Amino acid sequence: RDTSFSAFSSHCPHISHLTTLCNLMNWLFSSAQQNEEKQENEIDAANIERLYKLQGLQNMAHMNGATCKIIGGRDNEDRYPCFVYKTKQIVSIKPVNLSPIGGGTVVVQDLILYPIKGCKGISLSSCDVDAHGLKYDREYCLWSTKSQKIISQSFRSKMCWIEPHVPNENGIKISAPNMKPASIFVPKTYNEHSRVCLPYWNYKQGIAGYDQGDEASEWLTTFFVENGYQNSDSTRLILLDPNFQRMTHQKDTCAAYTKSNDAQKQLKQSVVSFSNEFQFLMVSQESLDSLNARIKQSRHEQQQMFKPDLDHIKMDRFRPNIVLSSNGDRSPHFEDNVKRFRIGNVRFYHTKYCPRCAMPSIHQQTAKRCQEPKQTLLRYRTGQQLKYLKERNW
C-alpha cells in the first residue's frame, strides 16, 4: 500500500471555487499587460524553454506567422496561459512575463475530477467545491450484483477505459471505446424503490445511494462482458444519496481542522462521497518526477533497458484531485510537510498519508498491471519509513 501522497480535508459550508494555474496567474500578469504593451522583446532559447516548463507548454510552433497581436495565448489544450505577442515574423515573448513567479512559489498545476469511482478522470481548469470535495467527485460508483461489492480497478482494471463526462444536476454522460452506442446519458433518478445501501470495506454500515436503472446497467454490463469479464455478473450504476452523510473516521481527523471549525474543540469530521477516506487527494509534480528519476536510475544500475511506455509513470496512476507544482524549486514530497494551505477561499488541512491499493500499478492506457511504481516505492516510501505504519505496507 502506497503512503506516497497526502489527503486533505476542507470545511466548505457553501459552494466555493478552485482554479488552476490558468486563472491563478492572471493577477501576476496584469501589470505586464497594462505597462508593457508597446514593447516586443525577443528572448533567447533558454528562457523560452523555461517558459515552456513553467507554464506547461509543449510547443508554440502553431503561433508563428500570425499577423495579429494578441495577449493571453494558450497551449494546444487551451489550458495554460502564455502572454505573448504574435507578429508578422515570430512570436515575441516579453521577459516581464517570466519574472513574476518567485522561487518556491507553489501553483495549482491540475484539478482532476472522478465522477464515477474507479473510472477515468477529467482534467479541469476550474471546479466548484462543496461539502464532499470537488463538486460531482465520486458521486457515482459501480456495483457488482454477484460479489455485492463496489467495483474498483483492483478487480476490473479495464474500467479505466470508461470515460464519464462532467455531470450536472440532470445526469451524466458515459462513453467507452468500441461500445454501441458509443455513449449514453443517464438521467439522475431518486426513486425510493431503487434506494440501496452498499457496504464498504472501511464503512461497514453501508453507503446509501440510488440505482440508476436498467439501461445504464445493460450498457455497463455489456462493456465488461465484451472486455473479458464474466457475463453472469450484472453491473449497476449507483448515485450517492444527496441526503446521506458519510463521515470520516474520528481517528483520522485533524487537530488544526477541529481548532479552526469547532469552538468546543471536539473532533471535527468531514463528509465524503464514494471516495475511500477523504475529500481531496493532493500530490506534487516534484514527487512524481522524483519517482520517475529513481525508476530510471534503478534500470541503469541493474543494466536493464528503460522502457518509457511501461516504466515512465504518469500522474493518472495516483488519481489525485489536486496537483501542485513549484516548477522544481521545492524538494520532492514537499506536500508531506504542508499542514494547512488555502486556494482562493477554500481552506485545506493535512489529515494523513494515503495508503494505496493496487491501482497505481495499473497502466491507465492499457489496463495492464505493471511492476512499477510499487517496486520502487517500496524502497523509500513505505509506511514504516514514513513512521506512519508499523508494517512494511506500500
CSV table of C-alpha atoms in Angstrom, one decimal:
chain,number,residue,atom,x,y,z
A,1,ARG,CA,0.0,0.0,0.0
A,2,ASP,CA,1.4,3.3,-1.1
A,3,THR,CA,1.9,6.1,1.5
A,4,SER,CA,3.3,8.4,-1.0
A,5,PHE,CA,0.7,11.1,-1.1
A,6,SER,CA,-1.3,13.2,1.3
A,7,ALA,CA,-5.1,13.6,1.7
A,8,PHE,CA,-6.5,16.9,2.5
A,9,SER,CA,-9.8,17.9,4.2
A,10,SER,CA,-11.6,21.2,3.8
A,11,HIS,CA,-14.6,22.8,5.5
A,12,CYS,CA,-16.8,24.2,2.8
A,13,PRO,CA,-20.3,25.0,4.1
A,14,HIS,CA,-21.1,26.8,0.8
A,15,ILE,CA,-20.0,26.1,-2.7
A,16,SER,CA,-16.6,27.6,-3.4
A,17,HIS,CA,-14.3,27.5,-6.4
A,18,LEU,CA,-10.9,26.1,-7.2
A,19,THR,CA,-8.9,27.1,-10.3
A,20,THR,CA,-5.7,26.0,-11.9
A,21,LEU,CA,-2.6,28.0,-12.9
A,22,CYS,CA,-4.6,29.3,-15.9
A,23,ASN,CA,-6.7,31.6,-13.7
A,24,LEU,CA,-4.4,31.8,-10.6
A,25,MET,CA,-1.8,33.5,-12.6
A,26,ASN,CA,-3.9,36.2,-14.2
A,27,TRP,CA,-3.2,38.8,-11.4
A,28,LEU,CA,0.6,38.3,-11.9
A,29,PHE,CA,0.4,39.4,-15.4
A,30,SER,CA,-2.0,42.3,-15.2
A,31,SER,CA,0.7,44.9,-14.8
A,32,ALA,CA,2.6,43.4,-17.7
A,33,GLN,CA,-0.4,43.8,-19.9
A,34,GLN,CA,-1.0,47.4,-18.9
A,35,ASN,CA,2.5,48.8,-18.8
A,36,GLU,CA,4.5,46.8,-21.5
A,37,GLU,CA,2.1,46.6,-24.4
A,38,LYS,CA,4.3,48.6,-26.7
A,39,GLN,CA,7.4,46.6,-26.1
A,40,GLU,CA,8.2,43.5,-28.1
A,41,ASN,CA,11.3,41.9,-26.8
A,42,GLU,CA,12.7,38.7,-28.0
A,43,ILE,CA,14.3,36.3,-25.5
A,44,ASP,CA,16.8,33.5,-26.0
A,45,ALA,CA,16.0,29.8,-26.4
A,46,ALA,CA,16.9,29.0,-22.8
A,47,ASN,CA,14.3,31.4,-21.4
A,48,ILE,CA,11.7,30.1,-23.9
A,49,GLU,CA,12.5,26.6,-22.7
A,50,ARG,CA,12.0,27.8,-19.1
A,51,LEU,CA,8.7,29.3,-20.0
A,52,TYR,CA,7.5,26.1,-21.5
A,53,LYS,CA,8.3,24.3,-18.3
A,54,LEU,CA,6.8,27.0,-16.1
A,55,GLN,CA,3.5,27.2,-18.0
A,56,GLY,CA,3.2,23.6,-19.1
A,57,LEU,CA,3.6,24.4,-22.8
A,58,GLN,CA,4.6,21.6,-25.2
A,59,ASN,CA,5.2,23.7,-28.3
A,60,MET,CA,4.4,27.1,-29.6
A,61,ALA,CA,5.1,26.5,-33.3
A,62,HIS,CA,1.4,27.0,-34.1
A,63,MET,CA,1.7,30.6,-33.0
A,64,ASN,CA,4.4,31.5,-35.6
A,65,GLY,CA,3.5,33.6,-38.6
A,66,ALA,CA,0.4,35.2,-37.1
A,67,THR,CA,-0.3,38.7,-38.4
A,68,CYS,CA,-2.3,40.0,-35.4
A,69,LYS,CA,-1.2,40.9,-31.9
A,70,ILE,CA,-2.9,39.2,-29.0
A,71,ILE,CA,-2.3,38.8,-25.3
A,72,GLY,CA,-3.3,35.6,-23.5
A,73,GLY,CA,-2.3,32.8,-25.9
A,74,ARG,CA,-2.6,29.3,-24.7
A,75,ASP,CA,-1.2,25.9,-25.4
A,76,ASN,CA,-2.8,23.2,-27.6
A,77,GLU,CA,-5.1,22.0,-24.8
A,78,ASP,CA,-6.3,25.6,-24.2
A,79,ARG,CA,-5.4,25.5,-20.6
A,80,TYR,CA,-2.2,27.2,-19.7
A,81,PRO,CA,-1.6,30.9,-20.0
A,82,CYS,CA,1.2,32.4,-22.0
A,83,PHE,CA,1.1,36.1,-22.5
A,84,VAL,CA,2.7,36.7,-25.9
A,85,TYR,CA,2.7,39.0,-28.9
A,86,LYS,CA,2.0,37.5,-32.3
A,87,THR,CA,3.8,39.5,-35.0
A,88,LYS,CA,4.3,39.0,-38.8
A,89,GLN,CA,7.7,37.4,-38.3
A,90,ILE,CA,8.0,35.5,-35.0
A,91,VAL,CA,6.4,35.1,-31.6
A,92,SER,CA,7.9,37.6,-29.2
A,93,ILE,CA,7.7,36.7,-25.6
A,94,LYS,CA,8.2,39.6,-23.2
A,95,PRO,CA,10.8,38.9,-20.4
A,96,VAL,CA,8.5,40.6,-17.9
A,97,ASN,CA,6.2,37.6,-18.2
A,98,LEU,CA,8.9,35.3,-16.9
A,99,SER,CA,9.7,37.2,-13.7
A,100,PRO,CA,6.5,37.4,-11.5
A,101,ILE,CA,6.7,33.8,-10.2
A,102,GLY,CA,9.2,33.9,-7.4
A,103,GLY,CA,11.4,30.9,-6.4
A,104,GLY,CA,9.5,28.3,-4.4
A,105,THR,CA,6.0,29.6,-5.4
A,106,VAL,CA,3.5,26.8,-5.5
A,107,VAL,CA,0.7,26.8,-8.1
A,108,VAL,CA,-2.2,24.5,-8.9
A,109,GLN,CA,-1.0,22.6,-11.9
A,110,ASP,CA,-4.1,20.5,-12.4
A,111,LEU,CA,-7.5,19.7,-11.0
A,112,ILE,CA,-8.9,16.3,-11.7
A,113,LEU,CA,-12.5,15.1,-11.2
A,114,TYR,CA,-13.5,11.5,-11.0
A,115,PRO,CA,-17.4,11.4,-11.4
A,116,ILE,CA,-17.5,7.6,-11.2
A,117,LYS,CA,-15.4,5.9,-8.7
A,118,GLY,CA,-12.6,3.9,-10.4
A,119,CYS,CA,-13.3,5.2,-13.9
A,120,LYS,CA,-11.3,7.7,-15.9
A,121,GLY,CA,-10.7,11.2,-14.5
A,122,ILE,CA,-11.3,14.5,-16.1
A,123,SER,CA,-8.7,17.3,-16.1
A,124,LEU,CA,-10.3,20.7,-15.4
A,125,SER,CA,-9.1,24.3,-15.4
A,126,SER,CA,-11.5,25.1,-12.6
A,127,CYS,CA,-14.1,23.4,-10.4
A,128,ASP,CA,-16.6,24.2,-7.8
A,129,VAL,CA,-16.2,22.8,-4.3
A,130,ASP,CA,-18.9,21.6,-2.0
A,131,ALA,CA,-19.0,19.8,1.4
A,132,HIS,CA,-17.9,16.5,-0.3
A,133,GLY,CA,-14.9,17.9,-2.1
A,134,LEU,CA,-14.8,18.7,-5.8
A,135,LYS,CA,-18.4,19.0,-6.9
A,136,TYR,CA,-19.5,15.7,-8.5
A,137,ASP,CA,-16.3,13.9,-7.5
A,138,ARG,CA,-17.0,10.2,-6.9
A,139,GLU,CA,-20.7,11.0,-6.9
A,140,TYR,CA,-21.3,7.6,-8.6
A,141,CYS,CA,-19.9,4.1,-8.2
A,142,LEU,CA,-20.4,0.8,-10.0
A,143,TRP,CA,-21.9,-2.1,-8.1
A,144,SER,CA,-21.5,-5.9,-8.7
A,145,THR,CA,-24.7,-7.8,-8.1
A,146,LYS,CA,-22.7,-11.1,-7.9
A,147,SER,CA,-20.0,-10.1,-5.4
A,148,GLN,CA,-22.2,-7.5,-3.7
A,149,LYS,CA,-19.3,-5.1,-3.7
A,150,ILE,CA,-18.4,-1.7,-5.1
A,151,ILE,CA,-16.2,-2.4,-8.2
A,152,SER,CA,-12.7,-1.0,-8.4
A,153,GLN,CA,-9.8,-1.3,-10.8
A,154,SER,CA,-8.1,-3.7,-8.4
A,155,PHE,CA,-10.6,-6.3,-9.6
A,156,ARG,CA,-11.6,-4.9,-13.1
A,157,SER,CA,-8.7,-2.9,-14.4
A,158,LYS,CA,-10.4,-2.2,-17.7
A,159,MET,CA,-12.9,0.1,-16.1
A,160,CYS,CA,-10.2,2.7,-16.5
A,161,TRP,CA,-11.4,2.9,-20.1
A,162,ILE,CA,-14.9,4.0,-19.1
A,163,GLU,CA,-15.0,7.8,-19.6
A,164,PRO,CA,-17.5,9.8,-17.6
A,165,HIS,CA,-18.2,13.4,-18.8
A,166,VAL,CA,-18.6,16.2,-16.3
A,167,PRO,CA,-22.1,15.6,-14.7
A,168,ASN,CA,-24.7,18.2,-14.0
A,169,GLU,CA,-27.9,18.3,-11.9
A,170,ASN,CA,-29.7,16.4,-14.6
A,171,GLY,CA,-27.5,13.4,-15.0
A,172,ILE,CA,-24.2,12.1,-16.5
A,173,LYS,CA,-23.0,11.1,-20.0
A,174,ILE,CA,-20.7,8.0,-20.1
A,175,SER,CA,-18.6,6.9,-23.0
A,176,ALA,CA,-16.3,3.9,-23.7
A,177,PRO,CA,-14.3,2.6,-26.7
A,178,ASN,CA,-15.8,0.1,-29.1
A,179,MET,CA,-19.3,0.4,-27.5
A,180,LYS,CA,-22.6,0.6,-29.4
A,181,PRO,CA,-23.8,3.1,-28.7
A,182,ALA,CA,-20.5,4.8,-28.0
A,183,SER,CA,-22.1,6.8,-25.2
A,184,ILE,CA,-25.2,7.0,-23.1
A,185,PHE,CA,-26.8,9.7,-21.0
A,186,VAL,CA,-28.1,8.6,-17.6
A,187,PRO,CA,-30.7,10.9,-16.0
A,188,LYS,CA,-30.5,11.2,-12.3
A,189,THR,CA,-33.3,9.3,-10.6
A,190,TYR,CA,-34.2,9.2,-6.9
A,191,ASN,CA,-36.9,6.5,-6.8
A,192,GLU,CA,-37.4,5.2,-3.3
A,193,HIS,CA,-37.8,1.6,-4.5
A,194,SER,CA,-34.3,1.9,-6.1
A,195,ARG,CA,-32.6,3.0,-2.9
A,196,VAL,CA,-29.7,0.8,-1.9
A,197,CYS,CA,-27.2,0.6,1.0
A,198,LEU,CA,-23.8,-0.5,-0.1
A,199,PRO,CA,-21.4,-2.0,2.5
A,200,TYR,CA,-17.8,-0.8,2.0
A,201,TRP,CA,-14.5,-2.1,3.3
A,202,ASN,CA,-14.0,0.9,5.6
A,203,TYR,CA,-17.7,1.8,6.2
A,204,LYS,CA,-19.4,-1.4,7.2
A,205,GLN,CA,-22.7,0.3,8.0
A,206,GLY,CA,-23.1,1.0,4.3
A,207,ILE,CA,-23.3,4.0,1.9
A,208,ALA,CA,-26.8,5.0,0.8
A,209,GLY,CA,-27.5,5.6,-2.9
A,210,TYR,CA,-29.9,5.1,-5.8
A,211,ASP,CA,-29.8,2.6,-8.6
A,212,GLN,CA,-29.8,4.5,-11.9
A,213,GLY,CA,-31.8,1.9,-13.8
A,214,ASP,CA,-31.6,-0.9,-16.3
A,215,GLU,CA,-30.5,1.0,-19.4
A,216,ALA,CA,-27.3,2.1,-17.7
A,217,SER,CA,-26.8,-1.3,-16.2
A,218,GLU,CA,-27.2,-3.1,-19.5
A,219,TRP,CA,-24.7,-0.8,-21.2
A,220,LEU,CA,-22.1,-1.1,-18.4
A,221,THR,CA,-22.6,-4.9,-18.2
A,222,THR,CA,-22.1,-5.2,-21.9
A,223,PHE,CA,-18.8,-3.2,-21.7
A,224,PHE,CA,-17.4,-5.6,-19.1
A,225,VAL,CA,-18.6,-8.7,-20.9
A,226,GLU,CA,-17.1,-7.6,-24.2
A,227,ASN,CA,-13.8,-6.9,-22.4
A,228,GLY,CA,-13.5,-10.4,-21.0
A,229,TYR,CA,-15.4,-10.3,-17.7
A,230,GLN,CA,-18.0,-13.0,-16.8
A,231,ASN,CA,-21.4,-12.4,-18.2
A,232,SER,CA,-23.2,-13.7,-15.0
A,233,ASP,CA,-22.3,-10.5,-13.2
A,234,SER,CA,-24.6,-7.6,-13.6
A,235,THR,CA,-23.1,-4.1,-13.1
A,236,ARG,CA,-25.3,-1.4,-11.6
A,237,LEU,CA,-24.7,2.4,-11.7
A,238,ILE,CA,-25.3,3.9,-8.2
A,239,LEU,CA,-25.8,7.6,-7.4
A,240,LEU,CA,-24.9,8.8,-3.9
A,241,ASP,CA,-28.0,9.7,-1.9
A,242,PRO,CA,-27.6,13.5,-1.5
A,243,ASN,CA,-29.2,13.4,1.9
A,244,PHE,CA,-26.8,10.7,3.2
A,245,GLN,CA,-23.9,11.9,5.3
A,246,ARG,CA,-20.9,9.5,5.3
A,247,MET,CA,-18.5,10.9,7.9
A,248,THR,CA,-14.7,10.3,8.0
A,249,HIS,CA,-13.4,8.3,10.9
A,250,GLN,CA,-12.8,10.1,14.2
A,251,LYS,CA,-9.3,8.7,14.5
A,252,ASP,CA,-8.4,10.2,11.1
A,253,THR,CA,-9.3,13.8,11.7
A,254,CYS,CA,-7.1,16.9,12.0
A,255,ALA,CA,-6.4,18.9,15.2
A,256,ALA,CA,-5.9,22.1,13.2
A,257,TYR,CA,-9.2,21.5,11.3
A,258,THR,CA,-11.0,20.9,14.6
A,259,LYS,CA,-9.5,24.1,16.2
A,260,SER,CA,-10.5,26.2,13.2
A,261,ASN,CA,-14.0,25.0,12.9
A,262,ASP,CA,-15.3,23.9,16.3
A,263,ALA,CA,-15.3,26.2,19.4
A,264,GLN,CA,-16.0,23.2,21.6
A,265,LYS,CA,-12.7,21.6,20.5
A,266,GLN,CA,-14.5,18.4,19.7
A,267,LEU,CA,-13.1,16.2,16.9
A,268,LYS,CA,-14.3,17.6,13.6
A,269,GLN,CA,-15.1,15.1,10.9
A,270,SER,CA,-15.5,15.7,7.2
A,271,VAL,CA,-18.3,14.5,4.8
A,272,VAL,CA,-17.2,12.3,1.9
A,273,SER,CA,-18.9,10.6,-1.0
A,274,PHE,CA,-17.7,7.3,-2.6
A,275,SER,CA,-14.0,8.2,-2.2
A,276,ASN,CA,-12.0,5.9,0.0
A,277,GLU,CA,-11.4,8.2,3.0
A,278,PHE,CA,-11.2,11.9,2.4
A,279,GLN,CA,-12.5,14.8,0.3
A,280,PHE,CA,-9.2,15.5,-1.5
A,281,LEU,CA,-6.1,13.7,-2.6
A,282,MET,CA,-3.1,16.0,-3.3
A,283,VAL,CA,0.3,15.4,-4.8
A,284,SER,CA,3.1,17.5,-6.3
A,285,GLN,CA,4.7,17.2,-9.7
A,286,GLU,CA,8.1,17.1,-8.0
A,287,SER,CA,7.1,13.9,-6.2
A,288,LEU,CA,6.2,12.2,-9.4
A,289,ASP,CA,9.4,13.5,-11.2
A,290,SER,CA,11.5,12.1,-8.3
A,291,LEU,CA,9.8,8.7,-8.6
A,292,ASN,CA,10.4,8.5,-12.3
A,293,ALA,CA,14.1,9.5,-11.8
A,294,ARG,CA,14.5,6.7,-9.3
A,295,ILE,CA,12.9,4.2,-11.6
A,296,LYS,CA,15.2,5.2,-14.5
A,297,GLN,CA,18.3,5.1,-12.2
A,298,SER,CA,17.3,1.7,-11.0
A,299,ARG,CA,17.1,0.4,-14.5
A,300,HIS,CA,20.5,1.8,-15.2
A,301,GLU,CA,22.1,0.2,-12.1
A,302,GLN,CA,20.6,-3.2,-12.9
A,303,GLN,CA,21.7,-2.8,-16.5
A,304,GLN,CA,18.1,-3.1,-17.7
A,305,MET,CA,16.5,-1.2,-20.6
A,306,PHE,CA,14.3,1.7,-19.5
A,307,LYS,CA,11.0,1.3,-21.4
A,308,PRO,CA,9.3,4.7,-21.4
A,309,ASP,CA,5.9,3.2,-22.3
A,310,LEU,CA,6.0,0.9,-19.3
A,311,ASP,CA,8.4,2.4,-16.8
A,312,HIS,CA,7.6,6.1,-17.0
A,313,ILE,CA,4.8,6.7,-14.5
A,314,LYS,CA,2.1,9.2,-15.4
A,315,MET,CA,0.2,11.2,-12.8
A,316,ASP,CA,-3.1,9.4,-13.6
A,317,ARG,CA,-1.7,6.3,-11.8
A,318,PHE,CA,-2.2,8.0,-8.4
A,319,ARG,CA,-5.6,9.6,-9.1
A,320,PRO,CA,-5.1,12.9,-7.3
A,321,ASN,CA,-7.7,15.7,-7.2
A,322,ILE,CA,-5.1,18.5,-6.9
A,323,VAL,CA,-1.7,18.5,-8.5
A,324,LEU,CA,0.7,21.2,-7.2
A,325,SER,CA,3.9,22.4,-8.7
A,326,SER,CA,6.7,24.7,-7.7
A,327,ASN,CA,8.5,24.4,-11.1
A,328,GLY,CA,11.1,22.2,-9.5
A,329,ASP,CA,12.1,24.8,-6.9
A,330,ARG,CA,10.9,22.8,-3.9
A,331,SER,CA,12.1,19.3,-3.0
A,332,PRO,CA,10.1,16.1,-3.8
A,333,HIS,CA,7.3,15.4,-1.4
A,334,PHE,CA,7.2,18.9,0.0
A,335,GLU,CA,3.5,18.3,0.4
A,336,ASP,CA,4.3,16.0,3.3
A,337,ASN,CA,5.1,19.0,5.4
A,338,VAL,CA,2.2,21.2,4.4
A,339,LYS,CA,-0.2,21.3,7.3
A,340,ARG,CA,-2.6,24.0,6.1
A,341,PHE,CA,-3.0,26.0,2.9
A,342,ARG,CA,-5.6,28.0,1.0
A,343,ILE,CA,-6.7,28.1,-2.6
A,344,GLY,CA,-8.9,31.1,-3.1
A,345,ASN,CA,-11.4,31.0,-0.2
A,346,VAL,CA,-11.1,27.2,0.3
A,347,ARG,CA,-9.0,26.1,3.3
A,348,PHE,CA,-7.3,22.7,3.3
A,349,TYR,CA,-5.9,20.7,6.3
A,350,HIS,CA,-3.4,17.9,6.0
A,351,THR,CA,-5.1,14.9,7.5
A,352,LYS,CA,-3.0,11.8,6.8
A,353,TYR,CA,-0.8,10.0,4.3
A,354,CYS,CA,-2.8,7.9,1.7
A,355,PRO,CA,-2.3,4.2,1.9
A,356,ARG,CA,-2.7,2.7,-1.6
A,357,CYS,CA,-4.2,-0.5,-3.1
A,358,ALA,CA,-3.1,-2.0,-6.4
A,359,MET,CA,-4.4,0.8,-8.6
A,360,PRO,CA,-1.1,2.8,-9.0
A,361,SER,CA,0.3,-0.4,-10.6
A,362,ILE,CA,-2.4,-0.4,-13.3
A,363,HIS,CA,-1.4,1.3,-16.6
A,364,GLN,CA,-4.3,3.6,-17.2
A,365,GLN,CA,-4.0,3.4,-21.0
A,366,THR,CA,-3.5,-0.3,-21.5
A,367,ALA,CA,-5.3,-1.5,-18.2
A,368,LYS,CA,-2.3,-3.9,-17.6
A,369,ARG,CA,-0.7,-4.4,-14.2
A,370,CYS,CA,2.9,-3.4,-14.0
A,371,GLN,CA,5.7,-3.9,-11.5
A,372,GLU,CA,6.2,-0.1,-11.2
A,373,PRO,CA,5.7,2.1,-9.3
A,374,LYS,CA,5.3,-0.4,-6.4
A,375,GLN,CA,8.7,-1.9,-6.9
A,376,THR,CA,10.5,1.4,-6.5
A,377,LEU,CA,8.2,2.9,-3.9
A,378,LEU,CA,8.8,0.0,-1.5
A,379,ARG,CA,12.4,1.1,-1.4
A,380,TYR,CA,11.8,4.6,0.1
A,381,ARG,CA,8.1,5.4,0.7
A,382,THR,CA,6.7,2.6,2.9
A,383,GLY,CA,4.6,3.1,6.0
A,384,GLN,CA,7.5,2.1,8.2
A,385,GLN,CA,9.9,4.5,6.5
A,386,LEU,CA,7.4,7.4,6.9
A,387,LYS,CA,6.7,6.3,10.5
A,388,TYR,CA,3.1,6.1,9.6
A,389,LEU,CA,2.5,2.3,9.8
A,390,LYS,CA,4.3,-0.4,11.8
A,391,GLU,CA,4.2,-2.9,8.9
A,392,ARG,CA,6.0,-2.5,5.6
A,393,ASN,CA,3.0,-1.7,3.6
A,394,TRP,CA,3.2,0.5,0.5
